[in-house]
Short mmCIF file of C-alpha atoms and ligand atoms in Angstrom, two decimals:
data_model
loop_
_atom_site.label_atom_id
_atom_site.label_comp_id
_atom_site.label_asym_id
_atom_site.label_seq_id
_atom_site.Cartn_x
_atom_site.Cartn_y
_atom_site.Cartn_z
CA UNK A 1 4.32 -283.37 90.40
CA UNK A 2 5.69 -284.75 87.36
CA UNK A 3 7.84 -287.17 86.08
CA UNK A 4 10.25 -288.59 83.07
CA UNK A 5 9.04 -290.61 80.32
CA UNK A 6 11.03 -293.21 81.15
CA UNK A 7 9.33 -293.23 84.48
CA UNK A 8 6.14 -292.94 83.26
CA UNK A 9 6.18 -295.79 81.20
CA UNK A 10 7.88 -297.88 83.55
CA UNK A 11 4.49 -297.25 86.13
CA UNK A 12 2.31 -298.00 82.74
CA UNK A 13 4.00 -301.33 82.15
CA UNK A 14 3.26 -302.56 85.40
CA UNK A 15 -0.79 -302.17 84.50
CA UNK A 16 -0.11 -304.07 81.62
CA UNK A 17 0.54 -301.42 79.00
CA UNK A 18 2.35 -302.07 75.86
CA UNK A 19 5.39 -299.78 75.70
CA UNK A 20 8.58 -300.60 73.94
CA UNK A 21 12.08 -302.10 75.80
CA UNK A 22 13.72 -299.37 77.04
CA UNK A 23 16.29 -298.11 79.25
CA UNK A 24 18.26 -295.16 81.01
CA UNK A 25 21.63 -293.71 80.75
CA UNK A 26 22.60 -291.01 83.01
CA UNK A 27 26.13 -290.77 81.12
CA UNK A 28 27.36 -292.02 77.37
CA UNK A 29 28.64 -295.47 78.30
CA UNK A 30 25.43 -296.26 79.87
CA UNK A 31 23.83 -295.16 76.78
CA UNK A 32 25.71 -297.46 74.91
CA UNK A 33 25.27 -300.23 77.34
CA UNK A 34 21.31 -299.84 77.04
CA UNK A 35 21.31 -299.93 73.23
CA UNK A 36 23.41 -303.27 73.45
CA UNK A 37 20.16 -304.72 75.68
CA UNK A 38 17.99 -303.77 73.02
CA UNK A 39 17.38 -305.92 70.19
CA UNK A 40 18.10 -303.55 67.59
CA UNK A 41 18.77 -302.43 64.29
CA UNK A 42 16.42 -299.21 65.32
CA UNK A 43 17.59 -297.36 68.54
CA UNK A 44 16.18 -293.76 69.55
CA UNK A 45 18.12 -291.57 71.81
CA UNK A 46 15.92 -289.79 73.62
CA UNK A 47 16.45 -286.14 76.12
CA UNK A 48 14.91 -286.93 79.26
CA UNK A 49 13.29 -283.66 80.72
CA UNK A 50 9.69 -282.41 82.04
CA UNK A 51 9.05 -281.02 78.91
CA UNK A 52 7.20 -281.49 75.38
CA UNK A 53 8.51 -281.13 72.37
CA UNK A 54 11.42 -282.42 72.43
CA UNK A 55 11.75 -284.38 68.80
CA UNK A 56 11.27 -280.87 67.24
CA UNK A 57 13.76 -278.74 70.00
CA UNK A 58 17.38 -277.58 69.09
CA UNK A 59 20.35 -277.58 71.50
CA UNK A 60 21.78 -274.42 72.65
CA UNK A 61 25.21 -275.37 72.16
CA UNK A 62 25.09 -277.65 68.70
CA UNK A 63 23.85 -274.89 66.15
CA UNK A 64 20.81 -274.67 64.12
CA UNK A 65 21.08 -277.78 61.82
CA UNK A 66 22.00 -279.91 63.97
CA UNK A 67 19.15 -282.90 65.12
CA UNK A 68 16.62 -282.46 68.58
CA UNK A 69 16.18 -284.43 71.48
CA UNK A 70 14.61 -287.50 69.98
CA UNK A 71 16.59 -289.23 67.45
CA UNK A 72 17.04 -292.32 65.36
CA UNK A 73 19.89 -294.46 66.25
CA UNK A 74 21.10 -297.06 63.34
CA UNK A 75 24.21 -298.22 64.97
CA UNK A 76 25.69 -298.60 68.43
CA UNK A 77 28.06 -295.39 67.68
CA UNK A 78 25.18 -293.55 66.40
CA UNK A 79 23.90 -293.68 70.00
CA UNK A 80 27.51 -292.44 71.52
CA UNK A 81 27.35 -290.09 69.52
CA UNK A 82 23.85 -288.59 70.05
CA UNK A 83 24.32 -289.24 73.75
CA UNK A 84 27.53 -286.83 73.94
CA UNK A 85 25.36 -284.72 71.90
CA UNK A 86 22.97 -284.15 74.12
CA UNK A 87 24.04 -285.11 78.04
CA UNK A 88 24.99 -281.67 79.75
CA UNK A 89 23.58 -279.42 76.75
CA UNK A 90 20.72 -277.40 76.49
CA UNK A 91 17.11 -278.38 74.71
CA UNK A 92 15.03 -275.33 74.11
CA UNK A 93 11.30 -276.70 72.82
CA UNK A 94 8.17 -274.79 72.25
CA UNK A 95 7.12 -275.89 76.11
CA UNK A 96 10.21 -275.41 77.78
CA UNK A 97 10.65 -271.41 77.43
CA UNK A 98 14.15 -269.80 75.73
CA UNK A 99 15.90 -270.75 78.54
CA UNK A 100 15.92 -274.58 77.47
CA UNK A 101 16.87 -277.48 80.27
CA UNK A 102 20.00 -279.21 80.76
CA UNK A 103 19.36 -282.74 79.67
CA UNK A 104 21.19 -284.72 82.70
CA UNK A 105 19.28 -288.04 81.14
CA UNK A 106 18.43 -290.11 78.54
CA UNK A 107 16.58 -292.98 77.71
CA UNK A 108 17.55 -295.40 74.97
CA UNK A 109 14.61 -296.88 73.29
CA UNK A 110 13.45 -299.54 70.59
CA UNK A 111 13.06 -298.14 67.22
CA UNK A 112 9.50 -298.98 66.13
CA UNK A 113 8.07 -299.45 62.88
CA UNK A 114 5.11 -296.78 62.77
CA UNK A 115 1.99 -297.34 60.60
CA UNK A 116 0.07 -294.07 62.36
CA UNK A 117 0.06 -292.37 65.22
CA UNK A 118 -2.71 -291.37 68.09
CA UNK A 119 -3.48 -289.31 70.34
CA UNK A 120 -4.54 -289.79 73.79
CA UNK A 121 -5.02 -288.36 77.50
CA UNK A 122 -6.65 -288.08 80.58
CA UNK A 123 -7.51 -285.25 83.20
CA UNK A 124 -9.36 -284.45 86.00
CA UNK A 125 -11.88 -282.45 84.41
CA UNK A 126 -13.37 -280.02 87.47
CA UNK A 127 -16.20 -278.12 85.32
CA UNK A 128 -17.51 -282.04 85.43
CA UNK A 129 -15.86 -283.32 88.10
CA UNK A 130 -15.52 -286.20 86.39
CA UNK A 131 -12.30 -288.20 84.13
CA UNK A 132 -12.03 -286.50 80.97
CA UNK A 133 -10.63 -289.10 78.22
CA UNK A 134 -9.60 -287.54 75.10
CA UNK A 135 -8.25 -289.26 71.90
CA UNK A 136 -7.76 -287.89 68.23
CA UNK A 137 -6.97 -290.06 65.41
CA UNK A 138 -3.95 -287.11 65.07
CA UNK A 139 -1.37 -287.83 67.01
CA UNK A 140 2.26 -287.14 67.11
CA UNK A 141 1.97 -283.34 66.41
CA UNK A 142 0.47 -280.31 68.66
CA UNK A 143 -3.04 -280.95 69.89
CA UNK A 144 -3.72 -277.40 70.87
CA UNK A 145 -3.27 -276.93 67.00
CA UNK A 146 -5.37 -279.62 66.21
CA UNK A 147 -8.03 -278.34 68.61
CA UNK A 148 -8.02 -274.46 67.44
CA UNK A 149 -7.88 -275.71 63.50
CA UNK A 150 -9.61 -279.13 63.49
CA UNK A 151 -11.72 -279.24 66.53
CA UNK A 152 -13.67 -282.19 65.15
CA UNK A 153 -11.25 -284.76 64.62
CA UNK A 154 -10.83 -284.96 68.89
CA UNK A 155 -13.12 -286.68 70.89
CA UNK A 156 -13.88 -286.33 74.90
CA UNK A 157 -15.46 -289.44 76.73
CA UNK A 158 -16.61 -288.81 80.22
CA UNK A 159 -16.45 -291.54 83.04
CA UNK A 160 -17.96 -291.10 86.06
CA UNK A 161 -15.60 -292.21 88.99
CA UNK A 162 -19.08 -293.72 90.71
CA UNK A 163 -19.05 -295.75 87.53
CA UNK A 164 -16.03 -296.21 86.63
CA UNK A 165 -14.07 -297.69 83.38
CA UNK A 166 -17.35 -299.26 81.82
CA UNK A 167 -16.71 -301.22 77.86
CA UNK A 168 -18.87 -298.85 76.40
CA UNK A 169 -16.15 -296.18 77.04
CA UNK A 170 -13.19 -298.63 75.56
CA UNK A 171 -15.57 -299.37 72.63
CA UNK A 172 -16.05 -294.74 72.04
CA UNK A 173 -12.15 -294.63 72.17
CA UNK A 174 -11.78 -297.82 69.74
CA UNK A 175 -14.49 -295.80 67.57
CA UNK A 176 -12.89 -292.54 67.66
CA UNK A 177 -9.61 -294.38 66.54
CA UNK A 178 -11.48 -295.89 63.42
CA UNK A 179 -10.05 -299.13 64.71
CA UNK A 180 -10.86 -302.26 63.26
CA UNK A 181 -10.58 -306.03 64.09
CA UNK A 182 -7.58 -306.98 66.49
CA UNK A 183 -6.41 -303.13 66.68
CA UNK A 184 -9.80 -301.91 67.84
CA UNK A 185 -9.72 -304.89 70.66
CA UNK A 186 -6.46 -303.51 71.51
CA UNK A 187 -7.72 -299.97 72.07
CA UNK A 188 -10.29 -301.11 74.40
CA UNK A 189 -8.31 -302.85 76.42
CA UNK A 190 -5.47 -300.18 76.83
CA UNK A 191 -7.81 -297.43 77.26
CA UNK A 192 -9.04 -299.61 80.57
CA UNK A 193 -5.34 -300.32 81.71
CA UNK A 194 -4.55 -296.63 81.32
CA UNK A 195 -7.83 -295.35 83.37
CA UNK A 196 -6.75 -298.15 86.03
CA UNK A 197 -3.37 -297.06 86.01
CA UNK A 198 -4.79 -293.18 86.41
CA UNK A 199 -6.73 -293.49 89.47
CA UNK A 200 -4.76 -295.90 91.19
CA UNK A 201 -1.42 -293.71 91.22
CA UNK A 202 -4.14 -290.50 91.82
CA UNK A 203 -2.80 -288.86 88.44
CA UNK A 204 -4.00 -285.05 87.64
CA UNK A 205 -2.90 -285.41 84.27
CA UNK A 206 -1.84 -288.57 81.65
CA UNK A 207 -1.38 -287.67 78.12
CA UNK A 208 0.11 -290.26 75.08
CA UNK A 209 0.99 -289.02 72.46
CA UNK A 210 1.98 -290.46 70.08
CA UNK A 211 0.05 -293.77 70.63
CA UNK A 212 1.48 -295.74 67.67
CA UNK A 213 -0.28 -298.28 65.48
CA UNK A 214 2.82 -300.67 64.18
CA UNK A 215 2.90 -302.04 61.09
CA UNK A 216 2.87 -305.34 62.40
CA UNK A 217 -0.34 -304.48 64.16
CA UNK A 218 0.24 -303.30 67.60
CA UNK A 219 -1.08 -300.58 70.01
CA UNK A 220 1.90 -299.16 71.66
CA UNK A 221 2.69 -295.80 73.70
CA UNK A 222 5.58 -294.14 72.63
CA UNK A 223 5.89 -290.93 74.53
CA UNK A 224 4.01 -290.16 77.60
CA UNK A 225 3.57 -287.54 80.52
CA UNK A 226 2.14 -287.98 83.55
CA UNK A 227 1.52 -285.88 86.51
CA UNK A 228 0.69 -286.56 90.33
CA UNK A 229 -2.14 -284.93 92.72
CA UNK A 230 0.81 -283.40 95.18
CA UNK A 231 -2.33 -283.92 97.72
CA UNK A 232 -2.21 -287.38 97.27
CA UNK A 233 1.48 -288.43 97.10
CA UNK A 234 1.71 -289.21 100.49
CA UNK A 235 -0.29 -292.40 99.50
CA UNK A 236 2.19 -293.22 97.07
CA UNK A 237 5.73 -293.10 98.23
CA UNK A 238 7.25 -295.25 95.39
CA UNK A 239 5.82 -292.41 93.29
CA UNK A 240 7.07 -289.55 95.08
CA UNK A 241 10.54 -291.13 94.70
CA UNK A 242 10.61 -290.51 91.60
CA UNK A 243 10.69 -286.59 91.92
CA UNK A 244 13.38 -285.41 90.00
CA UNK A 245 13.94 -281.56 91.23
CA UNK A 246 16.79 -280.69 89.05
CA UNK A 247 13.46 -280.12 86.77
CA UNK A 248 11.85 -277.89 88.99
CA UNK A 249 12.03 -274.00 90.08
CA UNK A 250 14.95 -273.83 92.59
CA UNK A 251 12.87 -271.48 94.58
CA UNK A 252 9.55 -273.75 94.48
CA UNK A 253 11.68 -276.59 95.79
CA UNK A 254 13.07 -274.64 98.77
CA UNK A 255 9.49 -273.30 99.38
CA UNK A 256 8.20 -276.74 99.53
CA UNK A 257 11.03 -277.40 102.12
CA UNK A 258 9.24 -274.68 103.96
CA UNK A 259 5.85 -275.42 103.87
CA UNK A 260 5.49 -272.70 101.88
CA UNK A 261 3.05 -272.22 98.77
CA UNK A 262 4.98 -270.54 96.28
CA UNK A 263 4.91 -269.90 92.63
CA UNK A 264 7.08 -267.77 90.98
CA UNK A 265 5.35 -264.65 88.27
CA UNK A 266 6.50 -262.24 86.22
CA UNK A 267 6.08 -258.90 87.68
CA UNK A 268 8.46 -257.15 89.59
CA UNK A 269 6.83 -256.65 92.90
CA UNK A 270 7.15 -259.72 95.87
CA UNK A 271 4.19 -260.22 98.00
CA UNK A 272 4.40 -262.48 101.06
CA UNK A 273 0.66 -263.30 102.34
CA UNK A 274 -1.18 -265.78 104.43
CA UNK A 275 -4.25 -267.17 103.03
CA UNK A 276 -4.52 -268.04 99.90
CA UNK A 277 -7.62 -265.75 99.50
CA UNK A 278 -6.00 -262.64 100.62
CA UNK A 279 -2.52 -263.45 98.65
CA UNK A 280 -4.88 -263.78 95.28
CA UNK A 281 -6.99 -260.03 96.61
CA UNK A 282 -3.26 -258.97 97.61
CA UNK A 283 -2.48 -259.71 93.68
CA UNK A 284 -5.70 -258.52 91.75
CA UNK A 285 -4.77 -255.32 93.74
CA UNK A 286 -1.16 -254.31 92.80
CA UNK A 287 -2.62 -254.84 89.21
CA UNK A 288 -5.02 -252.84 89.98
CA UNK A 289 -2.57 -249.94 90.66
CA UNK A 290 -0.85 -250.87 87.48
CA UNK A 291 1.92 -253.19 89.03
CA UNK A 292 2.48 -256.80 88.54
CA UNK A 293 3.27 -259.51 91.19
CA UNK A 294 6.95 -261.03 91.03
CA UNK A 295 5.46 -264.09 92.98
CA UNK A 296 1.68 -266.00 94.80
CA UNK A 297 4.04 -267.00 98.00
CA UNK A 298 1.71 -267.60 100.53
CA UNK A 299 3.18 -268.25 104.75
CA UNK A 300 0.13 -270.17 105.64
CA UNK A 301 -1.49 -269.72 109.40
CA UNK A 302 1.25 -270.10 111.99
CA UNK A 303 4.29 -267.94 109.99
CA UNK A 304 7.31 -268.32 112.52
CA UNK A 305 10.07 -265.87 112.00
CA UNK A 306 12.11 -269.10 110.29
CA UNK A 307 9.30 -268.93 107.70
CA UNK A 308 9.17 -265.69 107.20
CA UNK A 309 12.67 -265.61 107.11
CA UNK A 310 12.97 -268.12 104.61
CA UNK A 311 9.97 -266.27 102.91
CA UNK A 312 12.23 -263.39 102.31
CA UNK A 313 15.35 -265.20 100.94
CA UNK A 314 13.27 -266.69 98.21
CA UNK A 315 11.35 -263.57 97.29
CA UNK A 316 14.66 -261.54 97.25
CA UNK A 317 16.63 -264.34 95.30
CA UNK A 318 14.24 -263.71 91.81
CA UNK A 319 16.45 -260.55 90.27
CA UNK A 320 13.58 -259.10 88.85
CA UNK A 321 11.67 -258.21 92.55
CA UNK A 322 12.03 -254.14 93.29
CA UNK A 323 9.98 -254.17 95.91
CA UNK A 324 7.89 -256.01 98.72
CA UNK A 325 4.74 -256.47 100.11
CA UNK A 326 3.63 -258.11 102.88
CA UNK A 327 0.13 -258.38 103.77
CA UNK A 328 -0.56 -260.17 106.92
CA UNK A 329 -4.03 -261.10 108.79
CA UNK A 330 -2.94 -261.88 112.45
CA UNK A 331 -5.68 -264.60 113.48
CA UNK A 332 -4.39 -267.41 114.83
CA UNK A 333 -0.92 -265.27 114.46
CA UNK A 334 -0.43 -262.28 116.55
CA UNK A 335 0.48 -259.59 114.58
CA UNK A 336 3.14 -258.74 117.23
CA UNK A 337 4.85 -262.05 116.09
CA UNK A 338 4.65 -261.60 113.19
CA UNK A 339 6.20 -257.86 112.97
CA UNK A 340 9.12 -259.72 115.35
CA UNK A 341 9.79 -262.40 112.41
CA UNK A 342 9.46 -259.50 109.81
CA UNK A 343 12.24 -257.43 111.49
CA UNK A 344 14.44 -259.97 112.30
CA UNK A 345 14.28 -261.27 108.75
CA UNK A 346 14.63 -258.05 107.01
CA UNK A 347 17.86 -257.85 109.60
CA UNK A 348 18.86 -261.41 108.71
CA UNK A 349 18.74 -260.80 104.74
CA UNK A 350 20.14 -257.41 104.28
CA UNK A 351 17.20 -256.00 102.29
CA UNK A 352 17.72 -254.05 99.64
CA UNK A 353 14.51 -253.26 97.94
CA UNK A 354 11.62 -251.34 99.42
CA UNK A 355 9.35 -252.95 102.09
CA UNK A 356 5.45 -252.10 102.25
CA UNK A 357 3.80 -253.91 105.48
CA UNK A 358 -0.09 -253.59 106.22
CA UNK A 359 -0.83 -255.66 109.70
CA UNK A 360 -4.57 -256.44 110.76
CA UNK A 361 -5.65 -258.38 113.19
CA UNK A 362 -4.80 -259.44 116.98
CA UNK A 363 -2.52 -257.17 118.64
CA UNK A 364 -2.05 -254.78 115.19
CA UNK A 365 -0.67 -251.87 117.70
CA UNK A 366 1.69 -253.41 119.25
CA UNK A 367 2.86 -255.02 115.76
CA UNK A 368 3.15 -251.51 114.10
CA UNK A 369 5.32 -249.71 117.02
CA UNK A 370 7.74 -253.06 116.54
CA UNK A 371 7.94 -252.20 112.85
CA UNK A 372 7.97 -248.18 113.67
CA UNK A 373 11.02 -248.72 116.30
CA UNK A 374 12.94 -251.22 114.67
CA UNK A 375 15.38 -248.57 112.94
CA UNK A 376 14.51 -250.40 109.54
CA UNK A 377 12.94 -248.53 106.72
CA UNK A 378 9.78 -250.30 106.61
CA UNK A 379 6.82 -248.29 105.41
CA UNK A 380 3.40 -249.33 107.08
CA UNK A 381 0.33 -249.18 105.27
CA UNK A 382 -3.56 -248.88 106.82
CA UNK A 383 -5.11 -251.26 104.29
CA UNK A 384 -4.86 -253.38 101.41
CA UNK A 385 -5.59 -250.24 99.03
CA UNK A 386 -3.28 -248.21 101.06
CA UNK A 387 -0.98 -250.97 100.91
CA UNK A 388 -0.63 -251.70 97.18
CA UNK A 389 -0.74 -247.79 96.25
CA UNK A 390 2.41 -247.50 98.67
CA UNK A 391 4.43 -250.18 97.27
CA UNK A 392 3.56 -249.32 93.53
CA UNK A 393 5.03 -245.95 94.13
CA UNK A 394 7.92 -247.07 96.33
CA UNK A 395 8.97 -249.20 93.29
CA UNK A 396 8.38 -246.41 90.51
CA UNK A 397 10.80 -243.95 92.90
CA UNK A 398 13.10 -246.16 93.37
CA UNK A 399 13.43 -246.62 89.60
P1 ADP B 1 8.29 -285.18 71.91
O1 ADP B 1 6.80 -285.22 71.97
O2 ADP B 1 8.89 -284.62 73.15
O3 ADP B 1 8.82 -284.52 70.66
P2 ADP B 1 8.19 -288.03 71.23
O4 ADP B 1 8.62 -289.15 72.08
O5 ADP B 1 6.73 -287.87 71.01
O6 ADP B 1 8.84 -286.70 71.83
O7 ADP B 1 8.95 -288.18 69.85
C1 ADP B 1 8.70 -287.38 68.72
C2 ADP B 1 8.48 -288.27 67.51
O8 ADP B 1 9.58 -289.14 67.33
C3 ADP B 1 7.28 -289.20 67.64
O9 ADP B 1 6.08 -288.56 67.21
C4 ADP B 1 7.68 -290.35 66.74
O10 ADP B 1 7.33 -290.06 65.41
C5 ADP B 1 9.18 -290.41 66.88
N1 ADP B 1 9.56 -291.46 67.85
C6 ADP B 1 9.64 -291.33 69.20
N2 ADP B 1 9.98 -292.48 69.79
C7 ADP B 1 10.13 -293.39 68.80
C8 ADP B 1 10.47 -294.79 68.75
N3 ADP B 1 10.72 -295.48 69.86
N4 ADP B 1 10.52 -295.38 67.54
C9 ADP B 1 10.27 -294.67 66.41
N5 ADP B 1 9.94 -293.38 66.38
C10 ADP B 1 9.87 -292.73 67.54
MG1 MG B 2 5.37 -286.59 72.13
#
């Protein structure tokens, strides 16, 4: 799960992390209102949304020339104005895809005086299983570029959970900053608050960038990102309260209202599975017949007919699926229940694309004549080969 900046750095502050006043406006007054908290003369206006990029993105509805969704703010109508600027428009960035997000919040900073800017971030790095802490003395921009052009200039430190957050790793992070003095006694003890703050709230992923240098001589983080374990969130309620799900996939939200695991693709075909094993075979395999999957939605072990049901509706309400496949191991499930929630959902939702079933399991016969008499025209398939074959063709007919 992720979260705002704003919210981010409010969870940072509370470890002890240096991040400048803030606060945020969900409409222009409020913007206003937070800037006349702030000590001023520098304000900066900036788009709150779960995405990167933002200082460099354009708004859909301002034109080409006009400024992105981090700006400078010299006077108190400077800020009303940038806030009706952005609130309710459109910020397309390199990481949010063409279609942009609606900026429904802002947050209305201190200007700081920057002297340089850093880079650093944290993950759960599985090939170690271990915290990977990375920092480059070039911040601000792309890392990805910095990493394919000027792989040298980014360091990774390794802790060791067992371990933990040991000075010798605050000391390699004040080195790889080329930190002297106060600054480099600064570095060591952020880069301890921050790995604190990371495996307290179970992060997956914390990333800073820019870390800023003042020019009066501080450490402070000036745009961050942070993302939650979804395993572990039941452990931290305060932070799951601060899902925002205007930022997420429509459909992924109603899935998760399900119990449903379900990520939305590109291809054109819908594939409702249980197991996440078989729904990732049930994938490789339309490829394999030259298809690609619309969707990984898997039911989990005890599908009802109101999960399949709901299954259906949020297949069916991505435009681009043409046809269906379900691919169902009755275990725990009889298949006979499950061919009952099948029909009754198909019923239930009208469908209008072609529907490829392959049963296996408990009960398969008595499954397949419930599918067979149920006046619906479902097409059952043998086996998973069978299966993907079947659909691949269903879809190229019905072209
Ligand atoms: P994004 O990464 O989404 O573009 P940032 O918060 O990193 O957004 O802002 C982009 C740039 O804007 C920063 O690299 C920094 O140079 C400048 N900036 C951001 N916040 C401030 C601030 N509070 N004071 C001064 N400059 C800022
Ligand atoms: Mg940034």
């Amino acid at each position: 799960m992720n979260i705002h900046e704003y919210q981010a750095k409010e969870l940072l502050a509370k470890f002890g992390v240096g991040v400048p006043a803030g606060h945020a406006a969900l409409t222009v007054e409020e913007a206003v209102e937070a800037a006349k908290k702030l000590p001023g003369p520098l304000y900066v206006v900036k788009a709150q949304i779960h995405a990167g990029g933002r200082g460099k993105g354009k708004f859909k509805e301002l034109g080409p020339d006009a400024k992105g969704g981090v700006r400078l703010a010299k006077t108190l109508d400077d800020v009303k104005q940038d806030a009706e600027d952005m609130l309710g428009n459109t910020l397309v960035t390199v990481q949010t895809g063409d279609a942009g997000k609606q900026v429904n919040r802002l947050y209305v900073t201190d200007g700081v005086d920057i002297a340089e800017e850093y880079y650093l971030s944290m993950l759960v790095d599985r090939a170690t299983g271990r915290v990977a802490l990375i920092v480059s003395t070039e911040g601000g921009m792309d890392i990805e570029e910095v990493a394919h052009s000027t792989p040298e200039k980014i360091t990774t430190i390794t802790i060791d959970p067992a371990e933990g957050f040991m000075p010798h790793h605050g000391r390699a992070v004040a080195f790889a900053l080329n930190l002297d003095g106060e600054l480099n006694k600064q570095a060591q003890k952020l880069s301890k608050q921050l790995y604190e703050a990371f495996m307290a709230l179970d992060c997956e992923m914390l990333e800073i960038n820019p870390l800023v240098e003042t020019k009066d001589g501080n450490l402070l983080v000036l745009d961050t990102k942070m993302s939650f374990d979804g395993n572990a969130l039941f452990r931290h309620p305060d932070v799951a309260a601060l899902r925002d799900e205007t930022e997420e996939d429509p459909a992924e939200v109603e899935a998760s209202e399900y119990d449903l695991a379900y990520i939305k693709l590109d291809g054109n075909i819908g594939c409702m599975v249980n197991g996440a094993g078989l729904a990732m075979a049930t994938m490789d395999i339309i490829k394999l017949n030259g298809a690609f999957p619309a969707n990984f939605l898997d039911v989990g072990g005890g599908a009802t007919t109101e999960k399949v049901t709901a299954a259906f509706k949020i297949i069916l309400s991505d435009p681009a699926v043409e046809g269906i496949l379900v691919n169902i191991f009755g275990g725990i499930m009889k298949c006979d229940i499950i061919a009952d929630g099948i029909v009754a959902a198909a019923k239930e939702v009208n469908l209008s694309v072609p529907l490829v079933v392959r049963l296996e399991g408990t009960n398969v016969e008595k499954g397949k004549e419930i599918l067979a008499n149920s006046g619906l025209p479902i097409v059952p398939a043998d086996d998973l080969g069978d299966a993907a074959k079947k659909i691949v063709a269903q879809v190229k007919e019905a072209a």
